[in-house]
CSV table of C-alpha atoms and ligand atoms in Angstrom, one decimal:
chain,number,residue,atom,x,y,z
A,8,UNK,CA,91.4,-73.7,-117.0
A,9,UNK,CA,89.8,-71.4,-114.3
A,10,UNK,CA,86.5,-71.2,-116.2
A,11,UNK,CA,86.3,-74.2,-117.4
A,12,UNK,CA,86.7,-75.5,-113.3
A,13,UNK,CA,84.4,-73.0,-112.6
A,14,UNK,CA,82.4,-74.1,-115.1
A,15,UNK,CA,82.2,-77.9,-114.0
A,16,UNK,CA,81.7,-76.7,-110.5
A,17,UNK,CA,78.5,-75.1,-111.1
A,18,UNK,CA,76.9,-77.3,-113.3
A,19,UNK,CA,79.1,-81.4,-111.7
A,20,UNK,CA,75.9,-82.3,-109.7
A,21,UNK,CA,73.1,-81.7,-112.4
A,22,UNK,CA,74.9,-83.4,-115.1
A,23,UNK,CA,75.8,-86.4,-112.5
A,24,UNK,CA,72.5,-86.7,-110.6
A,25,UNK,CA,71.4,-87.4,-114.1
A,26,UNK,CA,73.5,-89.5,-115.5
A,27,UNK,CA,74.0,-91.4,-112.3
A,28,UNK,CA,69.4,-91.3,-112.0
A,29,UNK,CA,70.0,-93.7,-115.7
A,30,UNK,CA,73.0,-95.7,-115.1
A,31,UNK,CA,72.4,-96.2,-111.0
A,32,UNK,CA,76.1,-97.2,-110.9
A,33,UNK,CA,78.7,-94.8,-109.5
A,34,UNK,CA,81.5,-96.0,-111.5
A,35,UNK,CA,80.2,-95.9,-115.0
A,36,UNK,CA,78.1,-92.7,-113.7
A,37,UNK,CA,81.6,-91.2,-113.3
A,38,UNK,CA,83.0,-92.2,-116.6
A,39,UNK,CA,80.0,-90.3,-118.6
A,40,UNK,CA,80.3,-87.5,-116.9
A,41,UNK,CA,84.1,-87.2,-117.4
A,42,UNK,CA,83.5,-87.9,-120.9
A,43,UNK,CA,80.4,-85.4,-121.8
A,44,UNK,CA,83.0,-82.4,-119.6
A,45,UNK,CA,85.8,-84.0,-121.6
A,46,UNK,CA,83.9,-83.1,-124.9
A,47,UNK,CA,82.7,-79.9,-123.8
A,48,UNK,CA,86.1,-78.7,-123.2
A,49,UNK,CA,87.4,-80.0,-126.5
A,50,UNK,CA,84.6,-78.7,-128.4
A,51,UNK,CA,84.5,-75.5,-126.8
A,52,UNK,CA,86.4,-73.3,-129.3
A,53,UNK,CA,83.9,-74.9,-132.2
A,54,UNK,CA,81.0,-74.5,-130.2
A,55,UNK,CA,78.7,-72.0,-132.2
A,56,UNK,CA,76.5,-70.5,-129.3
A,57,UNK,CA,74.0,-69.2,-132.5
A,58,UNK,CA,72.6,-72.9,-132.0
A,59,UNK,CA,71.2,-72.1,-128.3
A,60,UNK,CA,72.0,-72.4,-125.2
A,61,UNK,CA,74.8,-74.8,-124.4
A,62,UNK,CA,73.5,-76.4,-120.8
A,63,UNK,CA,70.8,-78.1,-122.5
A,64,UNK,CA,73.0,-79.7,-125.0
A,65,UNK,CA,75.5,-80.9,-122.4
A,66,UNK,CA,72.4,-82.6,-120.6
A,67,UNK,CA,70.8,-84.7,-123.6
A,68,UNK,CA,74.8,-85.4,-124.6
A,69,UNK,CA,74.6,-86.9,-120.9
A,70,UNK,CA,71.7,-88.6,-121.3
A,71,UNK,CA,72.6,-89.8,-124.8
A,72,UNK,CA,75.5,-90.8,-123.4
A,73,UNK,CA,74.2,-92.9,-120.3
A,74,UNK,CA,71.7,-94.7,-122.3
A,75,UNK,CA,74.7,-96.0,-124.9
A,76,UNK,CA,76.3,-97.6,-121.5
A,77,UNK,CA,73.1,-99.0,-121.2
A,78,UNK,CA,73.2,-100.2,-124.3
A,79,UNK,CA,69.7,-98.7,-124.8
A,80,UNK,CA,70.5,-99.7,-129.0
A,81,UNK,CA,66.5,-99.7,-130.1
A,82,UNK,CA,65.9,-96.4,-128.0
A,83,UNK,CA,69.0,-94.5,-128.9
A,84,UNK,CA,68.0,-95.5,-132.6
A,85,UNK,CA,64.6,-94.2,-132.0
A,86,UNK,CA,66.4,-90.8,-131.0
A,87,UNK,CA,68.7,-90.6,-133.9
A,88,UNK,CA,67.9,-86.8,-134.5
A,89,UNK,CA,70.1,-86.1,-131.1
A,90,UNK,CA,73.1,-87.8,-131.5
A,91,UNK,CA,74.5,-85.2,-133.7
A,92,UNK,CA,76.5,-84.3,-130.6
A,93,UNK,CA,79.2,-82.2,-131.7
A,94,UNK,CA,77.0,-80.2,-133.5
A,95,UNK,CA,73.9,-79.4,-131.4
A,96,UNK,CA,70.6,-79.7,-132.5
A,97,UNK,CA,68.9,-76.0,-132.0
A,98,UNK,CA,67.5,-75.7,-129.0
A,99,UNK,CA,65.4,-72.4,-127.4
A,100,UNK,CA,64.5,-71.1,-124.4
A,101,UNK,CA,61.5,-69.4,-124.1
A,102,UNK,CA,60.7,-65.9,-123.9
A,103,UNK,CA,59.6,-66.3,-120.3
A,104,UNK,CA,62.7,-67.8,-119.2
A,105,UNK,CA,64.6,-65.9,-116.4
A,106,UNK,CA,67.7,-67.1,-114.8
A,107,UNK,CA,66.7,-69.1,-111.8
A,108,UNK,CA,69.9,-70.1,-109.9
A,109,UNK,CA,70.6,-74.0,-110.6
A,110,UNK,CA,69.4,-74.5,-106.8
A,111,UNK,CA,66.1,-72.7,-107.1
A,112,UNK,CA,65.4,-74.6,-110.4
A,113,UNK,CA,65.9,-78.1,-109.4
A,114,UNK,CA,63.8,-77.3,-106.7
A,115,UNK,CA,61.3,-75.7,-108.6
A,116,UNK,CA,61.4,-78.7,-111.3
A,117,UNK,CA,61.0,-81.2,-108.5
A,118,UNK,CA,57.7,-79.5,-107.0
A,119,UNK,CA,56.3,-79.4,-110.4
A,120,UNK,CA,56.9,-83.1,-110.9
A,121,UNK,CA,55.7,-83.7,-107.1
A,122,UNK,CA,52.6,-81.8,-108.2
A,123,UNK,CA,52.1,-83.4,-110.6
A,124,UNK,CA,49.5,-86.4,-111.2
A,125,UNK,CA,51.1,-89.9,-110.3
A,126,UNK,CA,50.6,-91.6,-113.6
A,127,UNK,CA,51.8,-88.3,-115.5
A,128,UNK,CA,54.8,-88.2,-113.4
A,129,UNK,CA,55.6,-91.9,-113.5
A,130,UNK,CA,55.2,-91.9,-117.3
A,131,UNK,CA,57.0,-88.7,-118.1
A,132,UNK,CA,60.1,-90.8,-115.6
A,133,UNK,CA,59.8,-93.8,-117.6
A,134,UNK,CA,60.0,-91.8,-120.7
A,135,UNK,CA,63.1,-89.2,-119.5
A,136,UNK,CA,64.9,-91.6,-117.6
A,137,UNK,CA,64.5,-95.1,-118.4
A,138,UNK,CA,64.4,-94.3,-122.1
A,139,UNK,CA,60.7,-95.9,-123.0
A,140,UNK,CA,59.0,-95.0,-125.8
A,141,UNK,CA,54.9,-94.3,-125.0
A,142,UNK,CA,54.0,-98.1,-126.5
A,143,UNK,CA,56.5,-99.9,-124.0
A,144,UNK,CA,55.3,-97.2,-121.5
A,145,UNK,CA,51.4,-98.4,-122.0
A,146,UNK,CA,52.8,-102.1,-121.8
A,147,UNK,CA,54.7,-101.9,-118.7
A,148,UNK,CA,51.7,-100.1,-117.3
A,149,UNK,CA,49.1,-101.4,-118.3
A,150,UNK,CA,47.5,-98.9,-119.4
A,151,UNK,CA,45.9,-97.5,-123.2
A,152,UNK,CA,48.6,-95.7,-125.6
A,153,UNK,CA,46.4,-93.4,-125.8
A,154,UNK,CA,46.4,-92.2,-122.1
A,155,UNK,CA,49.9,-92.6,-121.8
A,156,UNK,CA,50.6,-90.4,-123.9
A,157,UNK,CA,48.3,-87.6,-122.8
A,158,UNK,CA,49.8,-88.4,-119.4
A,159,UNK,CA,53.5,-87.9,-121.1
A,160,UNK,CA,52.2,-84.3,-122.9
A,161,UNK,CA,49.7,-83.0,-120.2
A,162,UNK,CA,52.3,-83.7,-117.5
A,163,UNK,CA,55.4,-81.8,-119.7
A,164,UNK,CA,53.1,-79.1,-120.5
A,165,UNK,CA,51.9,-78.3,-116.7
A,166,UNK,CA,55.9,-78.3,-115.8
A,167,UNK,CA,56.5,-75.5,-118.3
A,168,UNK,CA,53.4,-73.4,-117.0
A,169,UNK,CA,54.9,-73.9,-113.4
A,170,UNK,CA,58.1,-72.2,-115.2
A,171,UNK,CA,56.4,-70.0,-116.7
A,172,UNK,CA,54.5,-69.2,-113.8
A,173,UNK,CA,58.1,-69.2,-111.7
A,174,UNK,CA,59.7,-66.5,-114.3
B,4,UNK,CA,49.7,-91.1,-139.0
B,5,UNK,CA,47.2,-90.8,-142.4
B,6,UNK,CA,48.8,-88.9,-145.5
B,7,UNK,CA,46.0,-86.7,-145.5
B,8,UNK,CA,47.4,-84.9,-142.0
B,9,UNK,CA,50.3,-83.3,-144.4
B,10,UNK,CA,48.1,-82.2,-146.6
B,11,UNK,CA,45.5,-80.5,-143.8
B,12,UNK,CA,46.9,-76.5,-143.4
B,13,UNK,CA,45.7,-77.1,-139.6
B,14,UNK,CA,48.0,-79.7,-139.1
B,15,UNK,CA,50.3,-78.1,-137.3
B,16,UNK,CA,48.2,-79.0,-134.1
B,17,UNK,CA,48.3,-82.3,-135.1
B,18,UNK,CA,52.2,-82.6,-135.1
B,19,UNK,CA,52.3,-79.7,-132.6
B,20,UNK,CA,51.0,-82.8,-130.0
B,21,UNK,CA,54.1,-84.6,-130.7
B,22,UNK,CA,56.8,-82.4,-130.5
B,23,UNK,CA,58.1,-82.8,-126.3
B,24,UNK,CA,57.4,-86.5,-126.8
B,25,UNK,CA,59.5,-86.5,-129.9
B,26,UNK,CA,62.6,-84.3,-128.3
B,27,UNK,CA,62.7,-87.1,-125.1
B,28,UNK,CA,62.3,-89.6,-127.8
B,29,UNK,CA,59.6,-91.8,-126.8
B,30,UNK,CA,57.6,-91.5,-130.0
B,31,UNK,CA,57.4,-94.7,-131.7
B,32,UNK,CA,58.6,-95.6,-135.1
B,33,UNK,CA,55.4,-94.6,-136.7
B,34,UNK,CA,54.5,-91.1,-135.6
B,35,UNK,CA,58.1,-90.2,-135.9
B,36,UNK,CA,58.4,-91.0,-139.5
B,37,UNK,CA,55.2,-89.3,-139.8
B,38,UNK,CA,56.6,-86.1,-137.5
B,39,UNK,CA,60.3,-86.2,-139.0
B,40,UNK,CA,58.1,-85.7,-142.5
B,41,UNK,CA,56.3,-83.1,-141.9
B,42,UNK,CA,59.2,-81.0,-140.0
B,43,UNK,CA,61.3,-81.6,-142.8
B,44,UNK,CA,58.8,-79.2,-144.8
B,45,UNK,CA,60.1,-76.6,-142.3
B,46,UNK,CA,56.3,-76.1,-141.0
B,47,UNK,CA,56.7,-72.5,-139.4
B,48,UNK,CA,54.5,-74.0,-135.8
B,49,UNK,CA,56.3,-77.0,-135.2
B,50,UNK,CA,60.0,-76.0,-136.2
B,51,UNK,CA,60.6,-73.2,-133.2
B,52,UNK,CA,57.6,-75.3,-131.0
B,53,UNK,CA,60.6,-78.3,-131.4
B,54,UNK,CA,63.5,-76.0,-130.5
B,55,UNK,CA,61.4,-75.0,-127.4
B,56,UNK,CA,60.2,-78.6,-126.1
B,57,UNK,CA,63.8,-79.5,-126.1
B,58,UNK,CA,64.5,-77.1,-123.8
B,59,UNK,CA,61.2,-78.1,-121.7
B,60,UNK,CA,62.6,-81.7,-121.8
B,61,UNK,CA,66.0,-80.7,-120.8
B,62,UNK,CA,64.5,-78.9,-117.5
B,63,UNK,CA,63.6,-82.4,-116.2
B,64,UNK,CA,67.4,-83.3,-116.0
B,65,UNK,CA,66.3,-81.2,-112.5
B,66,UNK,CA,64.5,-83.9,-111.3
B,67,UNK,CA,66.6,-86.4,-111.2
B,68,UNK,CA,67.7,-86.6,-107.2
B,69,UNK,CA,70.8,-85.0,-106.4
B,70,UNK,CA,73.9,-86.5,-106.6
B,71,UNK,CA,77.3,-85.4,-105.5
B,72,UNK,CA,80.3,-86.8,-107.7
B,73,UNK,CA,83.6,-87.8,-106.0
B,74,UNK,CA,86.6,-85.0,-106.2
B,75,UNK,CA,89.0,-88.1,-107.7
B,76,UNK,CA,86.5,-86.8,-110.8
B,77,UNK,CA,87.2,-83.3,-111.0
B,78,UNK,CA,91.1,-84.5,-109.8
B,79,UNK,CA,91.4,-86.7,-112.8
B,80,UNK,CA,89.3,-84.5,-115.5
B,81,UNK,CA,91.4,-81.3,-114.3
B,82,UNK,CA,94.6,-83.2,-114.7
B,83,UNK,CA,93.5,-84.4,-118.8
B,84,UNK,CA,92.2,-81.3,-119.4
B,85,UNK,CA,95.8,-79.6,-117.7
B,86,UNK,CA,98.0,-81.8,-119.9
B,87,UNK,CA,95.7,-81.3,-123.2
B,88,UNK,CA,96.0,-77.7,-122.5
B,89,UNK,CA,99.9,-78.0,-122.4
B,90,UNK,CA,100.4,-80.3,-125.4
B,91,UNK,CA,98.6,-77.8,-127.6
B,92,UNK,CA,101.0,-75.2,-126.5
B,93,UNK,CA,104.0,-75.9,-124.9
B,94,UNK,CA,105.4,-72.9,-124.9
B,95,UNK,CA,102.7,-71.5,-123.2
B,96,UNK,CA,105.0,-71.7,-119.8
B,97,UNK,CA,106.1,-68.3,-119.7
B,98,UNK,CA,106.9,-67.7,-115.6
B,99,UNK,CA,104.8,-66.4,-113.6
B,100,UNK,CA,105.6,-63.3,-111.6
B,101,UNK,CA,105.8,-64.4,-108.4
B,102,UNK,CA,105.6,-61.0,-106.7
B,103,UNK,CA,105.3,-57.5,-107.1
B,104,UNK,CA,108.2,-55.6,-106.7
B,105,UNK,CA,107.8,-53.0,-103.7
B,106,UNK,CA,108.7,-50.1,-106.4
B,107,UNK,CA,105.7,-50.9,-108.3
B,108,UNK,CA,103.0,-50.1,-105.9
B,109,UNK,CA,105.0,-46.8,-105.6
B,110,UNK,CA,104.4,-46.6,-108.9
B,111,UNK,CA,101.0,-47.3,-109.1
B,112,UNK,CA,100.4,-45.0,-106.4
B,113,UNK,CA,101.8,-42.1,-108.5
B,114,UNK,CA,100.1,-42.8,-111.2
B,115,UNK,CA,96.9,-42.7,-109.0
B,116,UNK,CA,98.0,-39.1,-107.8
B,117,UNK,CA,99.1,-38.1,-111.6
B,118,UNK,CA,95.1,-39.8,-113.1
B,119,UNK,CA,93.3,-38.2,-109.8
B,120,UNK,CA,94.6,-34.7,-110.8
B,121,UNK,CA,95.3,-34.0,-114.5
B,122,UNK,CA,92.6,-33.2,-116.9
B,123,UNK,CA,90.7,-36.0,-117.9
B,124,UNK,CA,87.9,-36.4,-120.4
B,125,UNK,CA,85.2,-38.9,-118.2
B,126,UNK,CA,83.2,-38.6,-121.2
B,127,UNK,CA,85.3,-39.9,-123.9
B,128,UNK,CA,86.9,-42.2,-121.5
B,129,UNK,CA,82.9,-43.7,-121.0
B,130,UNK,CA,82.8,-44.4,-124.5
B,131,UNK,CA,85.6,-46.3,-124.3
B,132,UNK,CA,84.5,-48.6,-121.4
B,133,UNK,CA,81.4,-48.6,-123.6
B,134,UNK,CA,82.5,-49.2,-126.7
B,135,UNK,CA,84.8,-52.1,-125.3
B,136,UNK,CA,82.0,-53.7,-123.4
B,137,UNK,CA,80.0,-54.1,-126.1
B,138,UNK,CA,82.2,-55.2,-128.5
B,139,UNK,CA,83.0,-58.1,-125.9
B,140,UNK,CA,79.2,-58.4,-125.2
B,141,UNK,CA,78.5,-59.0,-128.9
B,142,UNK,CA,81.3,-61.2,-129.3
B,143,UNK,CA,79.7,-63.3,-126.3
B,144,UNK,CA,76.5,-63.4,-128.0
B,145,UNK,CA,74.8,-63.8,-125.5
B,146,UNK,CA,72.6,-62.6,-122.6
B,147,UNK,CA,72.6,-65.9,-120.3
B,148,UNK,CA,75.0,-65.9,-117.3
B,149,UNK,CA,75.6,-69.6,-118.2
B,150,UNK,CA,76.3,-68.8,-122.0
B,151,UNK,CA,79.0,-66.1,-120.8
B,152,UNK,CA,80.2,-69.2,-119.0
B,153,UNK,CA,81.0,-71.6,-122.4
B,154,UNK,CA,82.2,-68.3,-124.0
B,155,UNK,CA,84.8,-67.9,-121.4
B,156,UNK,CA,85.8,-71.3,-121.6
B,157,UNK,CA,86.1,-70.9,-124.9
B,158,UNK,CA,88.0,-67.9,-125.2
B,159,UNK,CA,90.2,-69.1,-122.0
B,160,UNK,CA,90.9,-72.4,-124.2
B,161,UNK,CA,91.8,-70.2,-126.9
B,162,UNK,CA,93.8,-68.2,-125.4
B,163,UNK,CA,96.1,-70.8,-122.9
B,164,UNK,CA,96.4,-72.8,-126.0
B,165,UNK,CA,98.1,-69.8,-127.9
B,166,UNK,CA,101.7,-69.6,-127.8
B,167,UNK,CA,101.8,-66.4,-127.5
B,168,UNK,CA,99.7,-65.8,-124.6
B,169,UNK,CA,101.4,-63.8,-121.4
B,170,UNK,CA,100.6,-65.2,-117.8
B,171,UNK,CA,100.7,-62.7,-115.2
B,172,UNK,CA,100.1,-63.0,-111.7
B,173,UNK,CA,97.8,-60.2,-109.9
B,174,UNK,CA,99.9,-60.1,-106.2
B,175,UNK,CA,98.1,-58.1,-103.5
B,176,UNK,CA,99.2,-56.7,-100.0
B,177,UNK,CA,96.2,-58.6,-98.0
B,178,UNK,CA,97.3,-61.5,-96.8
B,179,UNK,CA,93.8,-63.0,-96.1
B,180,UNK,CA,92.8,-62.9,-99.8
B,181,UNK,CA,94.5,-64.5,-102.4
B,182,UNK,CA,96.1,-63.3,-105.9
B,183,UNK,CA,94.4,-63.8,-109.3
B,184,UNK,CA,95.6,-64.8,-112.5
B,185,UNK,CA,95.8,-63.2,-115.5
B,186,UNK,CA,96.1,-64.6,-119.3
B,187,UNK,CA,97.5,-61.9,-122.1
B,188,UNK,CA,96.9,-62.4,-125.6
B,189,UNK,CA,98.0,-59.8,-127.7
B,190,UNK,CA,95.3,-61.0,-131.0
B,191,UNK,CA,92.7,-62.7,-128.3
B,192,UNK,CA,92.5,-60.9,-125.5
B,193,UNK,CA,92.5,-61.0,-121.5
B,194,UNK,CA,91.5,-63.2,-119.0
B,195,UNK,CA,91.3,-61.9,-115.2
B,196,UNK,CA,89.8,-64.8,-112.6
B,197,UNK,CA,90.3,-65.1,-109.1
B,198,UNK,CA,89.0,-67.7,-106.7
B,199,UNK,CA,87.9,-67.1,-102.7
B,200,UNK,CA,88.0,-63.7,-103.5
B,201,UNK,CA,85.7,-61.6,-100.6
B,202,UNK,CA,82.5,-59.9,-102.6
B,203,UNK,CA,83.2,-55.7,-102.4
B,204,UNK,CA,80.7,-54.5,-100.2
B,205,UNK,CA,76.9,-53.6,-101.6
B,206,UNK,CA,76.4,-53.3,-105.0
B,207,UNK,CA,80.2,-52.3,-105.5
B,208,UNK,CA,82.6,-54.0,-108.2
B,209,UNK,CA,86.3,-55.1,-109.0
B,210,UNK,CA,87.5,-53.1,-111.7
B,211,UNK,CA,90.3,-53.6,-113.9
B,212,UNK,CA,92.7,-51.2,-114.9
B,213,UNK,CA,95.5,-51.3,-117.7
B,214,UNK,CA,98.7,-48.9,-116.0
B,215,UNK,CA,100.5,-47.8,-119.1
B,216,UNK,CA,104.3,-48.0,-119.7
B,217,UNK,CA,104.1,-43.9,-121.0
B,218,UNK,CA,105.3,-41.8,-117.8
B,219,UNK,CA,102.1,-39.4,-116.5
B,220,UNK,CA,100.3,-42.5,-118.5
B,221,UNK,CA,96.3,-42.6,-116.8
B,222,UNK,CA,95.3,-46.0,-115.4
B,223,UNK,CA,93.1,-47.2,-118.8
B,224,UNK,CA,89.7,-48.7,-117.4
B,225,UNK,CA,88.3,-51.7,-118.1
B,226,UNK,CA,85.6,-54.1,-117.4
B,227,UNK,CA,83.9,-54.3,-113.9
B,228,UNK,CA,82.6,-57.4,-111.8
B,229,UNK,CA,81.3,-59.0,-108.9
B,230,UNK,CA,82.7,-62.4,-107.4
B,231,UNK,CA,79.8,-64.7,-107.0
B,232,UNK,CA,79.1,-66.7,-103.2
B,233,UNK,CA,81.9,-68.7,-103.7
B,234,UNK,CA,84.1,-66.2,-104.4
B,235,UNK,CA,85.0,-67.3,-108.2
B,236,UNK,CA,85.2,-64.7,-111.4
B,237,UNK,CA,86.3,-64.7,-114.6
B,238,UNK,CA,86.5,-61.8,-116.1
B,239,UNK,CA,86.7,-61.4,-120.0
B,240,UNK,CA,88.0,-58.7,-121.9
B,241,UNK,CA,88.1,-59.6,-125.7
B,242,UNK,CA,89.4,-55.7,-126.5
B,243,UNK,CA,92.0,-54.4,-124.2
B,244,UNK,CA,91.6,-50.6,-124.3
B,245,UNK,CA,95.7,-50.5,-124.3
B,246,UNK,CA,98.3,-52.8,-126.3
B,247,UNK,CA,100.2,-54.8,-124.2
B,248,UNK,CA,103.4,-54.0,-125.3
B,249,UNK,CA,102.3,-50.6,-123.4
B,250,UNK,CA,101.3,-52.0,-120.8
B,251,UNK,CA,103.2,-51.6,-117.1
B,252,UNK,CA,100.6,-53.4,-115.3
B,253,UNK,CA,97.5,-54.5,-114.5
B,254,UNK,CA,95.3,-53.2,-111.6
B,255,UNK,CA,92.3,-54.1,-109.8
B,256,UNK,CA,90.6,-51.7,-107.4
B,257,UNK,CA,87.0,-51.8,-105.7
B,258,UNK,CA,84.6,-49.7,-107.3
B,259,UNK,CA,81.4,-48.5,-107.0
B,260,UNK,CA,78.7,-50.2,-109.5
B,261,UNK,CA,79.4,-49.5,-113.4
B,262,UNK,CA,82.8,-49.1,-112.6
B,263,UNK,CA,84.6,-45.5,-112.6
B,264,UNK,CA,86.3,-43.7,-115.2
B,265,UNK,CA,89.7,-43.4,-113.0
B,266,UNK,CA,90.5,-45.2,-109.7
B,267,UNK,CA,88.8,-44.3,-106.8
B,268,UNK,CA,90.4,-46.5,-104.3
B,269,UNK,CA,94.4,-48.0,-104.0
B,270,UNK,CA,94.7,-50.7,-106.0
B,271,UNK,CA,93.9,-54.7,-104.1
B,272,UNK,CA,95.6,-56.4,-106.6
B,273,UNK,CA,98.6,-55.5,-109.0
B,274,UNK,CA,100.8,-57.5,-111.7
B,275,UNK,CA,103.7,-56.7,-113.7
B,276,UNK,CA,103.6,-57.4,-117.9
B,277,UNK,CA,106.7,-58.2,-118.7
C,21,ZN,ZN1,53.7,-78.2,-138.2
């Protein structure tokens, strides 16, 4: 029990300023992140850390999760290759990565995002937390598929140079 | 998407462009036909470049503005997780010691005096805190803080949920710090944790010691660490250097960084095996 409280203390406020960034609702904000700690613990003695890290897998099982209370249906189809939730896709971290303390990180993300051009960060948003796809990003602003999505990749790949550059 | 891009040896640049759009899902029906195809070929760019950009696009999880959730949260998960804990091993409630009996600080004492003066091999005994850390480290399989984290839970989950596990309660003689908690497995292993427990001054470490039942027995060393800000460890020893049907007690003295091969301080915290 102690770990796993220790665990949920460190990492509560990342999962939950996520979940609660999609669903903007406290209540249902709660529930997800009850449920995605909920599966973490129940999975835990399966979990096979070969596959990767585990904190990025508890934060797209979040944001999978938020989106279904949305009831995001075309989008979370469109993500299909994540819902395998219980087993995690295979994620890796990067040569470059160092452990940055969660509070150093979030606000290192955030002043790369801050730095970053308006239209890349608005469209990278869009995409990350409203769930868009680049053709309903270009509709809703306006704007040629094309750009949007070098906005989208442009924007993503300055925030891991700022990482890389943190590390 | 054209057929020909599958065909083209350079088109792992192509698909390369897609891959962060395609782990926060925003590509559209087409391309990720067209992407899922080509990755299913297991193109040796864009299969590690994927399991990368999903870490890149987990990162901006960060961004979202902070958010604090209530404590009836952690209240109510703690309480499920408590009860599921429980109902996979109900007899799991094996009583706590509440205390330590006065006679076995004496004890411990003794033994200090006995360890502090006979012969001793440091060398072999180095091995041994070695050999046990790495067979716990490679058991952890991993080299992330956070990983040791999930492997702890795991273990821990293991280990409460095992009806043979032993729970022992580490009293101490301080009255401003609290005691920790121990979990005995004889197949699984140990877990040590402690909560609001002061940091040991510098770079030094809480070490934990294994006082055998044998008389003239050597406190056994184990593994060293460090509380974080809060206070809050867990310490994980997957091989117990002694069995613990050996086992007196359990120890935990401040050491200096590494950890020593016998105590060099009294004992902060002690608990009884029964
Ligand atoms: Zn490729």
């Amino acid at each position: 029990m102690r770990a796993f409280e220790q665990l949920y203390d460190r990492h509560c406020r990342l999962v939950y300023g996520l979940v609660f960034r999609i669903v903007q609702q406290a209540g249902s904000a709660e529930e997800i992140v009850q449920d995605v700690f909920l599966q973490l613990w129940r999975n835990a003695a399966q979990y096979d850390a070969a596959r990767g890290p585990f904190l990025p897998w508890l934060l797209t099982m979040a944001r999978n999760r938020a989106f279904d209370n949305l009831r995001l249906k075309s989008e979370r189809q469109r993500r299909r290759e994540d819902q395998t939730e219980e087993m995690p896709v295979i994620c890796t971290v990067p040569q470059f990565e160092k452990q940055l303390d969660e509070k150093r990180r979030a606000a290192r993300v955030r002043e790369l995002m801050t730095g970053l051009q308006p239209q890349q960060k608005r469209a990278i948003e869009l995409a990350y937390f409203e769930g868009l796809s680049h053709t309903e990003i270009a509709e809703k602003l306006k704007e040629p598929l094309g750009t949007v999505k070098s906005w989208i990749r442009n924007g993503l790949l300055r925030i891991r140079e700022g990482l890389q550059a943190t590390s | 998407m054209s057929n020909d891009l599958s065909n083209d040896v350079r088109s792992g640049d192509q698909f390369g462009e897609l891959l962060e759009a395609y782990a926060m899902g925003a590509l559209d029906a087409g391309e990720r036909a067209a992407l899922e195809a080509h990755l299913a070929t297991n193109c040796p760019d864009c299969v590690p470049a994927l399991q990368e950009a999903r870490w890149l696009v987990s990162q901006l999880a960060y961004a979202a503005p902070e958010a604090v959730p209530s404590d009836m949260l952690r209240g109510r998960l703690m309480k499920i997780v408590r009860e599921e804990a429980a109902r996979e091993a109900p007899r799991v409630a094996v009583a706590a010691k509440s205390a330590v009996p006065y006679w076995m600080w004496a004890a411990v004492a003794a033994l200090l005096l006995v360890a502090a003066y006979t012969s001793w091999d440091a060398r072999q005994l180095q091995r041994q805190i070695l050999d046990v850390n790495d067979r716990a480290t490679a058991e952890l399989r991993s080299r992330e803080k956070i990983e040791e984290e999930l492997a702890a839970v795991r273990r821990e989950a293991r280990i409460l949920a095992d009806p043979e596990s032993v729970k022992i309660a580490l009293a101490t003689s301080q009255p401003e710090i609290g005691p920790l908690q121990a979990n005995w497995n004889a197949k699984l292993g140990l877990v040590v944790s402690g909560q609001k427990i002061p940091q040991p001054a510098g770079d030094r470490v809480l070490q934990l010691w294994l006082i055998p039942k044998a008389p003239g027995g050597k406190p056994l060393p184990s593994q060293t660490v460090r509380p974080d800000a809060n206070g809050n460890f867990v310490l994980l020893v997957a091989n117990p250097p002694e069995l613990m049907a050996e086992t007196k007690a359990l120890a935990v003295t401040d050491e200096p960084a590494g950890g020593s091969p016998q105590p060099t301080t009294t004992p902060k915290w002690v608990g009884g095996v029964s």
